PDB file of N, CA and C in Angstrom:
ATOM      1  N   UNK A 857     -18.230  21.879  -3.306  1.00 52.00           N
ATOM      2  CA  UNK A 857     -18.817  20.923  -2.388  1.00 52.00           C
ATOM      3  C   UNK A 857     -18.664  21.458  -0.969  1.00 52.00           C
ATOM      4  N   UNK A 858     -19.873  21.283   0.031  1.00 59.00           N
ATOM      5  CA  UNK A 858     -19.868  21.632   1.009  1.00 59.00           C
ATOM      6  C   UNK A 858     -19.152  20.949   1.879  1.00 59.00           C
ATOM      7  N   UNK A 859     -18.838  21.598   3.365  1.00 60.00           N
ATOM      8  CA  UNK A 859     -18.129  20.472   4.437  1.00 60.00           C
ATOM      9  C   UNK A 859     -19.127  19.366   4.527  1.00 60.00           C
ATOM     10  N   UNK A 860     -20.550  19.591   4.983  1.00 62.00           N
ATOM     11  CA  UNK A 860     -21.519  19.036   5.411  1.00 62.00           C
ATOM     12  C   UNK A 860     -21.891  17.894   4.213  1.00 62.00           C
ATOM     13  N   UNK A 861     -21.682  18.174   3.349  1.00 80.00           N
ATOM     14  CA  UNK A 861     -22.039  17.291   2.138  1.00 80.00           C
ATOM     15  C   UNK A 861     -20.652  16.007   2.296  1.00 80.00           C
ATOM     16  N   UNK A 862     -19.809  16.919   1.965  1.00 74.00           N
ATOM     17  CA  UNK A 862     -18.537  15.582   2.404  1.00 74.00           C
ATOM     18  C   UNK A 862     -18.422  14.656   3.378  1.00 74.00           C
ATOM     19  N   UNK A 863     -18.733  15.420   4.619  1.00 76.00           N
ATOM     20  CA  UNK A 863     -19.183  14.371   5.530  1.00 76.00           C
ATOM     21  C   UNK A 863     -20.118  13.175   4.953  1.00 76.00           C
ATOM     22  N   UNK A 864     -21.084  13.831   4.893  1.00 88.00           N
ATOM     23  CA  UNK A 864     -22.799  12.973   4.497  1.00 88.00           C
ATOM     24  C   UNK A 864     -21.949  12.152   3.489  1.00 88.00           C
ATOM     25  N   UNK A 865     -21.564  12.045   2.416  1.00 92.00           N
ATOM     26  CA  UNK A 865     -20.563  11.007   1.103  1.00 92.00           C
ATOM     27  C   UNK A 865     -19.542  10.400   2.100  1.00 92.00           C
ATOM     28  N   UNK A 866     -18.972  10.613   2.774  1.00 92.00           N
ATOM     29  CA  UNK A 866     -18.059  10.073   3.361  1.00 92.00           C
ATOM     30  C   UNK A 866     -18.806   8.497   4.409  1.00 92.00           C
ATOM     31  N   UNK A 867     -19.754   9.349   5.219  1.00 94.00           N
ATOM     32  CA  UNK A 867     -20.281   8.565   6.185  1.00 94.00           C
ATOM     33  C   UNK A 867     -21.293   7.653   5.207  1.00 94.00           C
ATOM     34  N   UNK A 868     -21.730   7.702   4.257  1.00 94.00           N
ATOM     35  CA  UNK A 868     -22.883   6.654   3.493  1.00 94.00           C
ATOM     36  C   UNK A 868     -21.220   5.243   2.723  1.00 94.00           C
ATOM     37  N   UNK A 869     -20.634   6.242   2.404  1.00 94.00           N
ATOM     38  CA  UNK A 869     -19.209   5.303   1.852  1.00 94.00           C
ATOM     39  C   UNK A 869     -18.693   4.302   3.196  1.00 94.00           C
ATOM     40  N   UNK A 870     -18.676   4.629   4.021  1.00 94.00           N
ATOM     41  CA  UNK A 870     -18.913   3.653   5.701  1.00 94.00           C
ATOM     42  C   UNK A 870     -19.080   3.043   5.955  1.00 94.00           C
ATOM     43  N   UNK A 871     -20.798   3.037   5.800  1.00 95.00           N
ATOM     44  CA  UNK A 871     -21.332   2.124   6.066  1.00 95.00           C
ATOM     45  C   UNK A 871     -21.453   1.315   5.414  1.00 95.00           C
ATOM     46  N   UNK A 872     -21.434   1.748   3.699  1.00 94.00           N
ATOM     47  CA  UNK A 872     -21.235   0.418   2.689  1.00 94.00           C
ATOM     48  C   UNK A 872     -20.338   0.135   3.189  1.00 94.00           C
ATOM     49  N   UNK A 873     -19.256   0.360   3.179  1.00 94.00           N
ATOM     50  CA  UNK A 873     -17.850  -0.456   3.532  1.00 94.00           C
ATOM     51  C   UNK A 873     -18.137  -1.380   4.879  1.00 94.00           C
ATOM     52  N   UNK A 874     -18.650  -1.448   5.486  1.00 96.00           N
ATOM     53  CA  UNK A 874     -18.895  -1.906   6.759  1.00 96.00           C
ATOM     54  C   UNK A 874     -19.807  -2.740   6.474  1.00 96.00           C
ATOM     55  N   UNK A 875     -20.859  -2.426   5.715  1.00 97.00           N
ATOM     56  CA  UNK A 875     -21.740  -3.595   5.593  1.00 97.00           C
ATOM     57  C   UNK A 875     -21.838  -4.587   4.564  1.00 97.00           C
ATOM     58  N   UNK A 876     -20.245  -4.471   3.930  1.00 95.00           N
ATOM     59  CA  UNK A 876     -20.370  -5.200   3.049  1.00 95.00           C
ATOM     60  C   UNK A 876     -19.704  -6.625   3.250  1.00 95.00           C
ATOM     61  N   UNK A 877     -20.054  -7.501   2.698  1.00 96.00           N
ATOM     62  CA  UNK A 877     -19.331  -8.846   3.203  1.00 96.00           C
ATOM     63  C   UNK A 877     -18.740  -9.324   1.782  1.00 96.00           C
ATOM     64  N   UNK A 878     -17.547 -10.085   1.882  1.00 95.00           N
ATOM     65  CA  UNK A 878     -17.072 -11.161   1.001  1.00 95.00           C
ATOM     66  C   UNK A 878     -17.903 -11.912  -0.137  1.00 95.00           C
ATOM     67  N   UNK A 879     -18.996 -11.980   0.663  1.00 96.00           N
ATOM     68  CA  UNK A 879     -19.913 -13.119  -0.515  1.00 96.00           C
ATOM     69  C   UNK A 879     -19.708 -12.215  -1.362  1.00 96.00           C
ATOM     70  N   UNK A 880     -20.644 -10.523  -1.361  1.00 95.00           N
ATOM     71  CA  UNK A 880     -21.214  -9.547  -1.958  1.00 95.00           C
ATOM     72  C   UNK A 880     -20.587  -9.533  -2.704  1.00 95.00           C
ATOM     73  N   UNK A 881     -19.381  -9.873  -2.820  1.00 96.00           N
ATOM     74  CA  UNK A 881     -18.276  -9.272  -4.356  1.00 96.00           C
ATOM     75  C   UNK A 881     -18.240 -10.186  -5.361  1.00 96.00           C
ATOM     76  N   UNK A 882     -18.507  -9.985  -6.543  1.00 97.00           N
ATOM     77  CA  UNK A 882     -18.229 -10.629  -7.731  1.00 97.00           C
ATOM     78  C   UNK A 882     -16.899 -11.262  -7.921  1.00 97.00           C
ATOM     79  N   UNK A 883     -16.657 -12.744  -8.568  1.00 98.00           N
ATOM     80  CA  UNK A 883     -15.636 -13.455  -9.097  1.00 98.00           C
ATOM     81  C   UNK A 883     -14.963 -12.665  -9.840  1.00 98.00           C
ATOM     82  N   UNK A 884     -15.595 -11.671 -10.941  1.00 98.00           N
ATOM     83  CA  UNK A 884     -14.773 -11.167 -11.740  1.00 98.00           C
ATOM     84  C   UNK A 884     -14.019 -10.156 -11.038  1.00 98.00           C
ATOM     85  N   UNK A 885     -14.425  -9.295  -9.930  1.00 97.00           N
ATOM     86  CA  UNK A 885     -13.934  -8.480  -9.350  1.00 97.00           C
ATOM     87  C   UNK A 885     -13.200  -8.882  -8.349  1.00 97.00           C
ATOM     88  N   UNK A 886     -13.181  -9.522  -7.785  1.00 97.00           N
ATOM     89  CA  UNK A 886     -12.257 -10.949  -7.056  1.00 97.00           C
ATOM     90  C   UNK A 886     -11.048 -10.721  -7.881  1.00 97.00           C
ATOM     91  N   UNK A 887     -11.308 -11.506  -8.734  1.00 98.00           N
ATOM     92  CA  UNK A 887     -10.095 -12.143  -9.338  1.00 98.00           C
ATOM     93  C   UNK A 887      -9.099 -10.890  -9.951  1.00 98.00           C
ATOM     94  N   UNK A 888     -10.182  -9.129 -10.870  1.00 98.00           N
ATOM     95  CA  UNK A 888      -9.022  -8.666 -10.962  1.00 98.00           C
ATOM     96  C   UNK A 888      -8.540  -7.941  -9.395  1.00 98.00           C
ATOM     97  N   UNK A 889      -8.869  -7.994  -8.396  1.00 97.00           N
ATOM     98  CA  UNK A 889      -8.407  -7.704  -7.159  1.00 97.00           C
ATOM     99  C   UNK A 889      -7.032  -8.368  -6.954  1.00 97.00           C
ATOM    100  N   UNK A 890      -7.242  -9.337  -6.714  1.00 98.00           N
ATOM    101  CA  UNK A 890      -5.645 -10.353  -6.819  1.00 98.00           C
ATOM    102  C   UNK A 890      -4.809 -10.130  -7.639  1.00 98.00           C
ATOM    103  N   UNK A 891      -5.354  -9.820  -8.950  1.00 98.00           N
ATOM    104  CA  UNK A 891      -4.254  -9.282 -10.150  1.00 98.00           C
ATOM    105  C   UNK A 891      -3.306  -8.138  -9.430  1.00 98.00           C
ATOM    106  N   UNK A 892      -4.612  -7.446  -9.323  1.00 98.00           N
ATOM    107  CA  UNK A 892      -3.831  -5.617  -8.666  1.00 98.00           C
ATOM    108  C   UNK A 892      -2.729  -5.942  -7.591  1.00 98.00           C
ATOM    109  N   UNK A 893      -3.426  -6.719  -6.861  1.00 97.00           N
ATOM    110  CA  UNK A 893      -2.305  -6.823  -5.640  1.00 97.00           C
ATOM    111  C   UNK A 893      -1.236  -7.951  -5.835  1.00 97.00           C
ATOM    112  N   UNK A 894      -0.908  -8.703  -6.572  1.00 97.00           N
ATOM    113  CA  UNK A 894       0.116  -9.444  -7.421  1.00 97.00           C
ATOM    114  C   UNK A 894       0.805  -8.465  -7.771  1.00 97.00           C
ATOM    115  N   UNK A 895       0.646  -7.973  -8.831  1.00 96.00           N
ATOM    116  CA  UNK A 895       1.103  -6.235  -9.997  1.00 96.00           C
ATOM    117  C   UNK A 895       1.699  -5.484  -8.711  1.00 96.00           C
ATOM    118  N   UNK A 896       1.172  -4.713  -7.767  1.00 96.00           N
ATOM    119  CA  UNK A 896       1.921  -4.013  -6.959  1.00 96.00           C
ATOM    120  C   UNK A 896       3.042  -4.623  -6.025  1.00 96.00           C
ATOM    121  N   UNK A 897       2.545  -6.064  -5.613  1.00 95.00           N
ATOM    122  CA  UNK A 897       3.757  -6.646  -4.902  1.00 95.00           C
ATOM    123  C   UNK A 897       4.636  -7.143  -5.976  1.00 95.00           C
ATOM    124  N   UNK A 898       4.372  -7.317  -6.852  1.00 95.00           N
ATOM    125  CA  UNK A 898       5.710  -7.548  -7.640  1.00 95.00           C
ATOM    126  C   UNK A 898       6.394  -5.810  -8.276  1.00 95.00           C
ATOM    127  N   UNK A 899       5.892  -4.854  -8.207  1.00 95.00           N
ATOM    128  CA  UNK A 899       6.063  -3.608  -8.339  1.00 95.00           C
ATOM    129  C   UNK A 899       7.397  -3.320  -6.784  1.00 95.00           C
ATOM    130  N   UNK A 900       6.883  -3.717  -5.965  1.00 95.00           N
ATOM    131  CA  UNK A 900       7.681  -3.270  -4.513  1.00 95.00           C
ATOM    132  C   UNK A 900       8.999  -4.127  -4.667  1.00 95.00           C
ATOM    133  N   UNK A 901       8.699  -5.411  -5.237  1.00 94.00           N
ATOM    134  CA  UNK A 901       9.656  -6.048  -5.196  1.00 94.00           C
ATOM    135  C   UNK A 901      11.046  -5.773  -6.126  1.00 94.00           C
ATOM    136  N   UNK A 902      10.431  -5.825  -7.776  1.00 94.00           N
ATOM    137  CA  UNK A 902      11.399  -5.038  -8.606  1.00 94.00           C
ATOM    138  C   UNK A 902      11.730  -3.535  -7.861  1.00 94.00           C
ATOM    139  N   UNK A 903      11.488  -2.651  -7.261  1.00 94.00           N
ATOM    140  CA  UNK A 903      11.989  -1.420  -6.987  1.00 94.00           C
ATOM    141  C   UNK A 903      12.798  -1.312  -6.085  1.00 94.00           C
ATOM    142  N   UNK A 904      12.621  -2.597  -5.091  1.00 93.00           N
ATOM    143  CA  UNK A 904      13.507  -2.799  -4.122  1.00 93.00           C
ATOM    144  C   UNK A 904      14.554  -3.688  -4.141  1.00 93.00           C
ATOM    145  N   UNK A 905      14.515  -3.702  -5.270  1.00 92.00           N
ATOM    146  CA  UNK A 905      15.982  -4.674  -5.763  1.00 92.00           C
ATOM    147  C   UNK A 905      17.126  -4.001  -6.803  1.00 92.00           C
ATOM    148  N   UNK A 906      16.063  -2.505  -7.462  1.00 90.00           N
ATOM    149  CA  UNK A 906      17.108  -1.992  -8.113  1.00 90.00           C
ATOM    150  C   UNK A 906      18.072  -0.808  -7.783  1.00 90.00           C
ATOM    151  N   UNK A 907      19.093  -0.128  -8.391  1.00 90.00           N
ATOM    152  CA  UNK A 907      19.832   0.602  -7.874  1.00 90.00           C
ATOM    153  C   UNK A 907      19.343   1.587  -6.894  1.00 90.00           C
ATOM    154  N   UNK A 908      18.371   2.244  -7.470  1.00 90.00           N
ATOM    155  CA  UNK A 908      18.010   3.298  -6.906  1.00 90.00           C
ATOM    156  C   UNK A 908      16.959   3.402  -5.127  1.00 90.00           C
ATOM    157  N   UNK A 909      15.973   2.115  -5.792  1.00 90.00           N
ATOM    158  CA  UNK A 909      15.786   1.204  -4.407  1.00 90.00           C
ATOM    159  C   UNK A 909      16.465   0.964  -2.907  1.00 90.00           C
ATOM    160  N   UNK A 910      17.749  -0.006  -3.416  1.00 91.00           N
ATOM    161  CA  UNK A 910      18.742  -0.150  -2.690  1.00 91.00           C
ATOM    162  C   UNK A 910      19.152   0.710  -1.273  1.00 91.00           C
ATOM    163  N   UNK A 911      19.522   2.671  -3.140  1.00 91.00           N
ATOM    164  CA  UNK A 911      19.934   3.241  -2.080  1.00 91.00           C
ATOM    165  C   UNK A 911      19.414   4.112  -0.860  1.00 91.00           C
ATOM    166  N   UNK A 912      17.710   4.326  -2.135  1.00 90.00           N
ATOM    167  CA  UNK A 912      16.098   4.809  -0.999  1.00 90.00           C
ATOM    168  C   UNK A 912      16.656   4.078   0.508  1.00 90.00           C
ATOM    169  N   UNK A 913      16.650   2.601   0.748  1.00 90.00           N
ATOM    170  CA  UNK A 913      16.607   1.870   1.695  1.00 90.00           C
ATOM    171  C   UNK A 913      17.575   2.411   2.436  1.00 90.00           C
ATOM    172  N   UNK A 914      18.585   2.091   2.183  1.00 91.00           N
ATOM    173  CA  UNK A 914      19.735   2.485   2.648  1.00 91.00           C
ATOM    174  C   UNK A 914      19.392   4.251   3.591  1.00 91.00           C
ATOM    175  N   UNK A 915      19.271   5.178   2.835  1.00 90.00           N
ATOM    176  CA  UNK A 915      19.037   6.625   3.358  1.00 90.00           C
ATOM    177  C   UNK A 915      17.664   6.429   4.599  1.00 90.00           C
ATOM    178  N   UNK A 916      17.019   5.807   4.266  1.00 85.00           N
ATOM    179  CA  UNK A 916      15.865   5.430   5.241  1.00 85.00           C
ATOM    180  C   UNK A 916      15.967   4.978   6.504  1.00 85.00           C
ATOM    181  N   UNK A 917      16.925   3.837   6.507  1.00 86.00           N
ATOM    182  CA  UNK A 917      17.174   3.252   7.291  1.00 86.00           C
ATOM    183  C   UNK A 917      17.810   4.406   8.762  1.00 86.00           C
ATOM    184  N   UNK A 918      18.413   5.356   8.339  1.00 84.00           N
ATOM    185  CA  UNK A 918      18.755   6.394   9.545  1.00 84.00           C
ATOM    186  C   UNK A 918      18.218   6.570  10.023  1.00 84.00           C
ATOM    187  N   UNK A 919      16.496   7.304   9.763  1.00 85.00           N
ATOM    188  CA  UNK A 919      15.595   7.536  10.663  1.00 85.00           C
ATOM    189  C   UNK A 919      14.317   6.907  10.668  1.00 85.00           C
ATOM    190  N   UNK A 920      14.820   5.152  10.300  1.00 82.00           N
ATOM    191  CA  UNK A 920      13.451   4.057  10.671  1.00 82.00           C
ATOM    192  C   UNK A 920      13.490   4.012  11.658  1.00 82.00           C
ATOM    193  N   UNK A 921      12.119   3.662  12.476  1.00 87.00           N
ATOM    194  CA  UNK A 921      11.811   3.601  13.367  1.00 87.00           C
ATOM    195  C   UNK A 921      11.054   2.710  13.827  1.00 87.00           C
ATOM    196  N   UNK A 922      10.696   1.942  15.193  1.00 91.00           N
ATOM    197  CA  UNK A 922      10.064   0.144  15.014  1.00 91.00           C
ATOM    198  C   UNK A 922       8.497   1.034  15.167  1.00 91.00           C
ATOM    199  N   UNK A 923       7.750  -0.132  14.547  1.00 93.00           N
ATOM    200  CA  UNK A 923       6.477   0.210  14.508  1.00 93.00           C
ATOM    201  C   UNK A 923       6.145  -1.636  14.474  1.00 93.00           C
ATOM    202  N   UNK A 924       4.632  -1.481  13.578  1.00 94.00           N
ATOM    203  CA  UNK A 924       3.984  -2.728  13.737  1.00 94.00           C
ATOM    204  C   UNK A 924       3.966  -3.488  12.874  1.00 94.00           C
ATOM    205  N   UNK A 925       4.157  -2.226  11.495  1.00 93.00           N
ATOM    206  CA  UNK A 925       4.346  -2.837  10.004  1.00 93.00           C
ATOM    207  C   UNK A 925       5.718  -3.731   9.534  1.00 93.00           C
ATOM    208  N   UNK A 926       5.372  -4.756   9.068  1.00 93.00           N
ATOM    209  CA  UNK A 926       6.359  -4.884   7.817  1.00 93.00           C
ATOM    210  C   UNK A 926       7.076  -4.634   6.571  1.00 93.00           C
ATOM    211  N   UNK A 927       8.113  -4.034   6.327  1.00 92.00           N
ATOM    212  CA  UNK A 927       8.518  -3.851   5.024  1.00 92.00           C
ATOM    213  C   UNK A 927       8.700  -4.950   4.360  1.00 92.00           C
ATOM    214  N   UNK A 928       8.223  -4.910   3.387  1.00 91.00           N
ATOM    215  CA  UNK A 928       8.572  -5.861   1.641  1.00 91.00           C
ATOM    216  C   UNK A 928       9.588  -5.256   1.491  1.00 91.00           C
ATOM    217  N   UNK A 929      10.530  -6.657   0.695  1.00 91.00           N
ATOM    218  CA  UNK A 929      10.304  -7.800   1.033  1.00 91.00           C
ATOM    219  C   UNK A 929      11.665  -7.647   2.252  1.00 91.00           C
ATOM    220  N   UNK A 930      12.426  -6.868   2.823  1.00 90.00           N
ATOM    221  CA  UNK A 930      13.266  -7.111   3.580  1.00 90.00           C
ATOM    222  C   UNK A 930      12.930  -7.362   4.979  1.00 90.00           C
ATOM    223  N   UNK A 931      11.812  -7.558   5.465  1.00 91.00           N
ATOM    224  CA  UNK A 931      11.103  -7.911   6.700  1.00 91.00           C
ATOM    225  C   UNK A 931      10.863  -7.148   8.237  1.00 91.00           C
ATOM    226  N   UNK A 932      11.538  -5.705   8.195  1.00 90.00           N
ATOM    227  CA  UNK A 932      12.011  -4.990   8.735  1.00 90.00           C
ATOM    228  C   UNK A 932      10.870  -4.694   9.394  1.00 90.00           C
ATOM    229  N   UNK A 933      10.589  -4.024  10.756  1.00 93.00           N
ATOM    230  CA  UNK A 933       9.653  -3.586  11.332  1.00 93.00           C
ATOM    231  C   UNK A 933       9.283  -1.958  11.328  1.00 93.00           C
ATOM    232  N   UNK A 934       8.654  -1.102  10.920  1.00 92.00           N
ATOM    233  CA  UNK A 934       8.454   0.294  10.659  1.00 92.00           C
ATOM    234  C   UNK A 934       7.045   0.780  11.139  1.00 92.00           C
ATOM    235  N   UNK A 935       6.525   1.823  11.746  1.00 93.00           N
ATOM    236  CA  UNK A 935       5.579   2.639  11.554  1.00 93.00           C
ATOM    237  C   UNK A 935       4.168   2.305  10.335  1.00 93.00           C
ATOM    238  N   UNK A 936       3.310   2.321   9.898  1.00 93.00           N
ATOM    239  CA  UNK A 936       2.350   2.662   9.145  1.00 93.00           C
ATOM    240  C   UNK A 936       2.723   3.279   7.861  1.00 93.00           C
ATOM    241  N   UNK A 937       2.864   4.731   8.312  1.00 92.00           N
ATOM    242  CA  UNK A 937       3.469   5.424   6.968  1.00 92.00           C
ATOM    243  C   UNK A 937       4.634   5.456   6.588  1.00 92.00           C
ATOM    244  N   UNK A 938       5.678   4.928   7.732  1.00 90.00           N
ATOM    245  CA  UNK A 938       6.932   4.932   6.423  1.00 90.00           C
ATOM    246  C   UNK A 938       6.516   3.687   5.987  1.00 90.00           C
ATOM    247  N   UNK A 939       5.738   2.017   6.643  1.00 92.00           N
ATOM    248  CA  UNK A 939       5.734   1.527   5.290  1.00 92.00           C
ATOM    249  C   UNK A 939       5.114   1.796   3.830  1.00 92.00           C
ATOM    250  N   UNK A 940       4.259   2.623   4.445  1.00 94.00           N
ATOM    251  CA  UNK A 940       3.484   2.887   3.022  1.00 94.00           C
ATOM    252  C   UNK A 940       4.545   3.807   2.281  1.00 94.00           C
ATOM    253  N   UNK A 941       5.166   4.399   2.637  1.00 92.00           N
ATOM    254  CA  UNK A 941       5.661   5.703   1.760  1.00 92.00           C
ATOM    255  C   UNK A 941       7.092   4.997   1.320  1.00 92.00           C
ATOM    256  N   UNK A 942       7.636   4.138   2.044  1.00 93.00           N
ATOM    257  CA  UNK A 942       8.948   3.441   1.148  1.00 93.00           C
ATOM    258  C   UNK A 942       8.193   2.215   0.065  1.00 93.00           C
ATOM    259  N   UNK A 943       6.938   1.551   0.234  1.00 95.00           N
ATOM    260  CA  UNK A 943       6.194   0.614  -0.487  1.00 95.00           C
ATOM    261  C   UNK A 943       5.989   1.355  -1.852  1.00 95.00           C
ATOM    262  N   UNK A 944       5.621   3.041  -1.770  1.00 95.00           N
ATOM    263  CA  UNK A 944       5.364   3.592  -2.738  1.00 95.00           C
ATOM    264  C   UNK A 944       6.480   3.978  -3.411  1.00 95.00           C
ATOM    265  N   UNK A 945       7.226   4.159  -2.612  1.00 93.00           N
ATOM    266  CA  UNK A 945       8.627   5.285  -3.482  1.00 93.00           C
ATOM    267  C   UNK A 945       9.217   3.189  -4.552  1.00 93.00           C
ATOM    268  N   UNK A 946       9.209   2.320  -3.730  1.00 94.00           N
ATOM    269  CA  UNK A 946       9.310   0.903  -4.794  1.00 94.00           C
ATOM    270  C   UNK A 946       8.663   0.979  -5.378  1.00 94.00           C
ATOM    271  N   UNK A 947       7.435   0.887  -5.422  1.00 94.00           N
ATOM    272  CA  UNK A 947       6.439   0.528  -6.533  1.00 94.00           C
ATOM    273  C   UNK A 947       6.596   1.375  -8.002  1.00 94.00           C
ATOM    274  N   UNK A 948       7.314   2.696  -7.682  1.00 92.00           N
ATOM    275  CA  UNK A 948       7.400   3.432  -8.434  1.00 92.00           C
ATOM    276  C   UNK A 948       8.389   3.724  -9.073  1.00 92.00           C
ATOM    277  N   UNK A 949       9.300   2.717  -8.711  1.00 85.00           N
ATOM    278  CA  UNK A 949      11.201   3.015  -9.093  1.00 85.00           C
ATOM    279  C   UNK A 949      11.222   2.445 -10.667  1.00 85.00           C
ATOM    280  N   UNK A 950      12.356   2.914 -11.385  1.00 76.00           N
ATOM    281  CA  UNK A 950      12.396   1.933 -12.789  1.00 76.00           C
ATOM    282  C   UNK A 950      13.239   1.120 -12.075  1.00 76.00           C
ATOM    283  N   UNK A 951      12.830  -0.005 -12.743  1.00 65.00           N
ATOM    284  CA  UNK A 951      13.415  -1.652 -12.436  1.00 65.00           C
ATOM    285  C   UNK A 951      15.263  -1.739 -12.722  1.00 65.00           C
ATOM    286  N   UNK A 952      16.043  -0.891 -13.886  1.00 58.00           N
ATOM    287  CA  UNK A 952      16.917  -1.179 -14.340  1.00 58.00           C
ATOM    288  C   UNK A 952      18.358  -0.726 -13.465  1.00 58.00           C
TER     289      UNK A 952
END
C-alpha cells in the first residue's frame, strides 16, 4: 500500500466519522457497544484490584504525572497515555 493511498483511506474514514450522527447507528449495534464498554470497565476494574494490579499501580505511581485524564477506578489525575496504557496493562491482568 502506498503513502498516498493511506492517506486517501484514512481521510474518507474522517469524514465518515465526522459525518456521522447518533441516529445513524443501529439498536443492535448500540446495544452491543455498551456491552463492550461494560466488559472492558469491568476488565479495568478486576485488574485493578488484583495482586499484580495493585503492584502495576503502585510502580507507576513514581513517575505519574497530573494530566486531564482520570484513572479507573482510583480517581487519580494522569496524562492521556499513561491512562490508556495503565487502563490496558488492567484490562489485561488475571483477576486471581
Amino acid at each position: 500500500m502506498k503513502h498516498g493511498n493511506l492517506k486517501a483511506q484514512l481521510e474518507i474514514a474522517t469524514e465518515w466519522a465526522i459525518a456521522l450522527r447518533y441516529e445513524d447507528i443501529p439498536q443492535r449495534v448500540l446495544a452491543v457497544a455498551r456491552l463492550q464498554i461494560a466488559n472492558i470497565l469491568a476488565a479495568i476494574l478486576a485488574g485493578s484490584q488484583s495482586r499484580a494490579g495493585v503492584r502495576t499501580k503502585a510502580s507507576f505511581e513514581r513517575t505519574l504525572a497530573l494530566g486531564s485524564c482520570t484513572l479507573i477506578p482510583h480517581g487519580d489525575r494522569c496524562p492521556i497515555f499513561d491512562a490508556v496504557y495503565l487502563h490496558a496493562v488492567y484490562a489485561t491482568m488475571p483477576w486471581n
